[in-house]
Short mmCIF file of C-alpha atoms in Angstrom, two decimals:
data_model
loop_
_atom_site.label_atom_id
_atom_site.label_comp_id
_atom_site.label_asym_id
_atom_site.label_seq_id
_atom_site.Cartn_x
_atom_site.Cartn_y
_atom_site.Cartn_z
CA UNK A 115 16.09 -4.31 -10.64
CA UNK A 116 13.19 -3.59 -8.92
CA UNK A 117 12.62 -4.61 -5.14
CA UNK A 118 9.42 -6.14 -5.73
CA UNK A 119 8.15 -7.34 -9.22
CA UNK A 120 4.92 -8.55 -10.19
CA UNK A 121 3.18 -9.25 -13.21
CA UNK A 122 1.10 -6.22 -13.67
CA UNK A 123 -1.73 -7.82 -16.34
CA UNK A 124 -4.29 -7.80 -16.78
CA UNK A 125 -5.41 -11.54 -15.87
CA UNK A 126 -9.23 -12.01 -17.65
CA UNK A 127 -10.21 -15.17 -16.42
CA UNK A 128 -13.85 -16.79 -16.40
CA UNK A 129 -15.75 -17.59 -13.48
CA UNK A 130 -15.09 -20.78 -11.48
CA UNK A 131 -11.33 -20.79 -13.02
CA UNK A 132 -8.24 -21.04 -11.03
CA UNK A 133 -5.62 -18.22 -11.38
CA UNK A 134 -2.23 -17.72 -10.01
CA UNK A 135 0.09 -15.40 -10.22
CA UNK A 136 3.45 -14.82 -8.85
CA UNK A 137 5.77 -12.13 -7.19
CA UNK A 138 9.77 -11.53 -7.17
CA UNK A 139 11.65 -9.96 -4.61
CA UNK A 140 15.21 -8.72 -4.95
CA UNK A 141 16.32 -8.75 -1.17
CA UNK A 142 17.43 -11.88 0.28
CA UNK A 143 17.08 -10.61 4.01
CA UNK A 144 13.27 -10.28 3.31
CA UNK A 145 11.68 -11.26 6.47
CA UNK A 146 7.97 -11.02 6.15
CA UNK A 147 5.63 -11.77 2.84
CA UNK A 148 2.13 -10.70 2.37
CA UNK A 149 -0.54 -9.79 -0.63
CA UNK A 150 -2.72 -6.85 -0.11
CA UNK A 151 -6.05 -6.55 -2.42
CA UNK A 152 -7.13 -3.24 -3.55
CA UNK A 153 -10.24 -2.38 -4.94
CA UNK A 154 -10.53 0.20 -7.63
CA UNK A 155 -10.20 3.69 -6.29
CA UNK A 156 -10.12 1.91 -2.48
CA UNK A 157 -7.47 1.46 -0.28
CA UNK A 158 -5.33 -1.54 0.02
CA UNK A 159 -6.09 -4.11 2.65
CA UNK A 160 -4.50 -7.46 3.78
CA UNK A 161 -5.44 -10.60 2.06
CA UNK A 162 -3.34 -12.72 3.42
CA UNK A 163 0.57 -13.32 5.23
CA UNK A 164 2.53 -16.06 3.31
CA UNK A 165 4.09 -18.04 5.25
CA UNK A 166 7.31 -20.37 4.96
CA UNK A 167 5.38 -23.35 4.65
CA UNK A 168 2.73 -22.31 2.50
CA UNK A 169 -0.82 -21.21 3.68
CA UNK A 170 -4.09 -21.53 2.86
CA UNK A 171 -7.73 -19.42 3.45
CA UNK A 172 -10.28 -20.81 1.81
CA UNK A 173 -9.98 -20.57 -1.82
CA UNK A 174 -6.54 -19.05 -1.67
CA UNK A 175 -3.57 -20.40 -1.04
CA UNK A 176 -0.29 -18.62 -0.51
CA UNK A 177 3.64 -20.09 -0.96
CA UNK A 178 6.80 -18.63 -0.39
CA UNK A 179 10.21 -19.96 -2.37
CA UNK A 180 12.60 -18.47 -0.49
CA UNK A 181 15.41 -20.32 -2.37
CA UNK A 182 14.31 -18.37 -5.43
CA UNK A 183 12.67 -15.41 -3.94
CA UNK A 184 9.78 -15.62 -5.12
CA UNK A 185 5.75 -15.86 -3.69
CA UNK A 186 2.64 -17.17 -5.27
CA UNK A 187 -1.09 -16.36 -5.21
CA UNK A 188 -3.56 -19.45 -6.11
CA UNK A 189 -6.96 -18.42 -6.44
CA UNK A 190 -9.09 -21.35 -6.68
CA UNK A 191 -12.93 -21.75 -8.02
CA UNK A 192 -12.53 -17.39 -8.78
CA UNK A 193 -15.51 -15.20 -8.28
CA UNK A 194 -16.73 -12.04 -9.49
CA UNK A 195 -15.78 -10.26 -6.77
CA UNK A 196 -12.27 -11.50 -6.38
CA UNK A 197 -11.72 -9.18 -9.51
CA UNK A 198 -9.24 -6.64 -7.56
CA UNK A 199 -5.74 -5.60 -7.94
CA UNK A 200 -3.30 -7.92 -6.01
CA UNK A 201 -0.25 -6.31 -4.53
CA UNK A 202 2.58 -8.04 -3.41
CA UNK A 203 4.28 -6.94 -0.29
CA UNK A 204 7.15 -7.69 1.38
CA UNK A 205 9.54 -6.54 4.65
CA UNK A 206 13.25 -7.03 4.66
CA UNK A 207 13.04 -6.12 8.55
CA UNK A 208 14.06 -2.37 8.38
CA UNK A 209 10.80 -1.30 9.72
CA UNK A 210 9.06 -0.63 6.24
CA UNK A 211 7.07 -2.42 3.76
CA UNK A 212 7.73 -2.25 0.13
CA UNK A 213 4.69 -2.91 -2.65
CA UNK A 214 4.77 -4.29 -5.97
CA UNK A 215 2.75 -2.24 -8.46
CA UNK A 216 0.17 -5.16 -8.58
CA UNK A 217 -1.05 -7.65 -10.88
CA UNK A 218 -5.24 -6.46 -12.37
CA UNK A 219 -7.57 -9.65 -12.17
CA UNK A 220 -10.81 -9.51 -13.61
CA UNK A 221 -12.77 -12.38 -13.34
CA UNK A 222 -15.42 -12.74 -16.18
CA UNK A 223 -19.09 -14.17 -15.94
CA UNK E 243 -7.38 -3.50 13.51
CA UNK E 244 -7.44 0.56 12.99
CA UNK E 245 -10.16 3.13 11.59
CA UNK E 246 -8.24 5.33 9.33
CA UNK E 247 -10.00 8.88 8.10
CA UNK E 248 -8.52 11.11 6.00
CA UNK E 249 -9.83 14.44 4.20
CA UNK E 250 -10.12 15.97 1.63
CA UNK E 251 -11.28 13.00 -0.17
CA UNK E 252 -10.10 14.90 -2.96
CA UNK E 253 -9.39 18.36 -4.26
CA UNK E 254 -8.36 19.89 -6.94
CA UNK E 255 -5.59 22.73 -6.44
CA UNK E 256 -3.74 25.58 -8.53
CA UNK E 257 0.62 24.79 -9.02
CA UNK E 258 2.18 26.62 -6.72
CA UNK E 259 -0.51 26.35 -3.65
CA UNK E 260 0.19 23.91 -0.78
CA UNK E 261 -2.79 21.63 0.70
CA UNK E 262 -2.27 19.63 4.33
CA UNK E 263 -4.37 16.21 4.24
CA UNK E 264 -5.45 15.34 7.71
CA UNK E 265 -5.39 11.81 8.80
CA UNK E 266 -7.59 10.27 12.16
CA UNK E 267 -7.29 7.18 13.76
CA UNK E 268 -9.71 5.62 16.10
CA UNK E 269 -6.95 4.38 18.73
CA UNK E 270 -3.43 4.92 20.00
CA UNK E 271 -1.01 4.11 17.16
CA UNK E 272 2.91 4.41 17.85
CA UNK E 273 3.10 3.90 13.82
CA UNK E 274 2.31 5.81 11.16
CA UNK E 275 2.90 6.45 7.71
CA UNK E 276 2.36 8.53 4.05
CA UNK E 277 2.29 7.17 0.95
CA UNK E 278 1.65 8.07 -2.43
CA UNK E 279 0.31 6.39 -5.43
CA UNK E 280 0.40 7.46 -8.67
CA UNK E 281 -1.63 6.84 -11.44
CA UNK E 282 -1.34 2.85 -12.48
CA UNK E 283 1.70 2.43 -9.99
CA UNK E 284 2.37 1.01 -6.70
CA UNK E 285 2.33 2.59 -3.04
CA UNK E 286 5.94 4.43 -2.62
CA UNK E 287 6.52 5.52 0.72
CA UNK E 288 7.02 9.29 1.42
CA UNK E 289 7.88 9.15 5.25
CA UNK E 290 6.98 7.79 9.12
CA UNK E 291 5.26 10.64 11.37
CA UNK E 292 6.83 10.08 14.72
CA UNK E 293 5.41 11.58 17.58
CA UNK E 294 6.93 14.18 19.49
CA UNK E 295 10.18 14.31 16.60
CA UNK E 296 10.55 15.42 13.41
CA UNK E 297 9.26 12.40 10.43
CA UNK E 298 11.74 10.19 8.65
CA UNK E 299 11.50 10.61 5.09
CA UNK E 300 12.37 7.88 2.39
CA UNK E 301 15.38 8.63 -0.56
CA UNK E 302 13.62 11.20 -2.91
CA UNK E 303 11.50 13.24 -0.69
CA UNK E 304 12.36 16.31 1.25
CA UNK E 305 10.65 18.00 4.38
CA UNK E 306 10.19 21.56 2.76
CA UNK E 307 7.99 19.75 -0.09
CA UNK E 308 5.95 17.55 2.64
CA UNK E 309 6.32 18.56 5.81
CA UNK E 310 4.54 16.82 8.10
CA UNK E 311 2.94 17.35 11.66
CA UNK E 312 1.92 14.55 14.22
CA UNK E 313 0.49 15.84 17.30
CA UNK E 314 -0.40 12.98 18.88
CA UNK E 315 -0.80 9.68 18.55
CA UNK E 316 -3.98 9.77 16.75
CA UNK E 317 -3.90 12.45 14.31
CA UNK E 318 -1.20 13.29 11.52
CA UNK E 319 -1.35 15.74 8.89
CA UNK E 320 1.17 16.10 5.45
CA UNK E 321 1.10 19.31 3.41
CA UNK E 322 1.89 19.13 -0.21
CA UNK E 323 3.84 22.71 -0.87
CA UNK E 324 4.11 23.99 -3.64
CA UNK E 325 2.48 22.02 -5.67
CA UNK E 326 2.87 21.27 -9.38
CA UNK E 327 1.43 18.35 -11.97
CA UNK E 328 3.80 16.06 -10.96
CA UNK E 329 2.10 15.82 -7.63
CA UNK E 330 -1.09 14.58 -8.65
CA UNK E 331 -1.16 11.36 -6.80
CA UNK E 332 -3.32 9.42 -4.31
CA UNK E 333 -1.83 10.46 -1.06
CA UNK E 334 -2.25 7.66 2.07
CA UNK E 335 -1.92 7.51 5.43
CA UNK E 336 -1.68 3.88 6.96
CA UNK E 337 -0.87 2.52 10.27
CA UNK E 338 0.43 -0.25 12.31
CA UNK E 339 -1.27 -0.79 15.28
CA UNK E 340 0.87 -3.26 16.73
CA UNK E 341 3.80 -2.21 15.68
CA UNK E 342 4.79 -5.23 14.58
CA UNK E 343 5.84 -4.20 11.03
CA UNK E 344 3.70 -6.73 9.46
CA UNK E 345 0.13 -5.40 8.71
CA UNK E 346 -0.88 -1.87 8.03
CA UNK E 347 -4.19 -0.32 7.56
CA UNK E 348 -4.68 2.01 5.10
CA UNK E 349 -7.14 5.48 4.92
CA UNK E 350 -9.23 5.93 2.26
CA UNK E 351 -6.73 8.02 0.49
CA UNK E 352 -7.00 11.90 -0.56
CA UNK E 353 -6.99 12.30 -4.79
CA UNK E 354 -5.08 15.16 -5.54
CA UNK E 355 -5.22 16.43 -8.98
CA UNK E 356 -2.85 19.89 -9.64
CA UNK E 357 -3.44 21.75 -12.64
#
């Protein structure tokens, strides 16, 4: 089993839709959640820490089930340039982060 | 946050040459780190450049395939020896300024294609 799976896509989704997708992680000592976005042929960047009690920025909103290891992504109201690939990230507190191969969201007008 | 540099952008190399990919950051960084990313997969780790001692490489990767040099504690380098298909990646460097093992930021990458 993989250490971090994602859904890899594509999501097409219209304009103004909500989305969501969601991330498994195999390690029960994970300490630390996040999602990265990376733009085609661009580097990944940080999106956004999840948190244990769920977190929100703006039109995204973040939760962590820790009881069934898993995170979520909501994006809400979606625009065109939200369309990205969204990696899931996690550290199980060994110093190292460990990416999911990333879910493809194109958002269509 | 962290200014990351890295060059070549790309290149495009001959099996069996080496290339070194330079990597610059615009502050003091105690971490640092090279990935690579192959073609429709995720970021796998390759190894952590520590200053002043030899890098730590991940299961699967090998100093005399990517040795790696870090100077000081703005600059890094990893050389791809040897270099066959299977090597055509997107090679990273990424840091973590605060070393608290949460965010990283990432260069622009260097896209390596080996013929």
């Amino acid at each position: 089993r993989k250490e971090v799976e994602q859904d890899p896509g594509p999501f097409n989704v219209p304009e103004g839709a909500t989305v969501a997708f969601n991330c498994t992680y195999s390690n029960s000592a994970s300490q630390s959640f996040f999602w990265y976005r990376q733009d085609c042929r661009k580097e990944p960047k940080l999106l956004m820490s999840v948190y244990s009690s769920g977190n929100e920025d703006g039109r995204f909103t973040a939760q962590l089930n820790r009881a069934s290891q898993y995170i979520s992504l909501l994006i809400r109201d979606s625009k065109l340039s939200d369309s990205a690939t969204y990696l899931c990230v996690v550290n199980v507190g060994n110093e190292k982060l460990t990416f999911g191969t990333g879910t493809r969201l194109t958002i269509i007008p | 946050s962290a200014v990351i540099s890295q060059k070549p952008s790309r290149d495009i190399c001959q099996r069996g040459t080496s290339l070194t990919i330079q990597c610059q950051v615009d502050s003091q960084v105690t971490m640092m780190f090279w990935y690579r990313q192959q073609p429709g997969q995720s970021l796998t780790l390759i190894a952590t450049a520590n200053q002043g001692s030899e890098a730590t490489y991940e299961s699967g990767f090998v100093i005399d395939k990517f040795p790696i040099s870090r100077p000081n504690l703005t600059f890094s380098t990893l050389t791809v020896s040897n270099m066959s298909p299977e090597d055509s990646s997107i090679y990273l460097c990424s840091v973590d300024p605060d070393g608290s093992y949460n965010e990283q930021f990432f260069g622009p990458g260097t896209r390596l294609t080996v013929l």
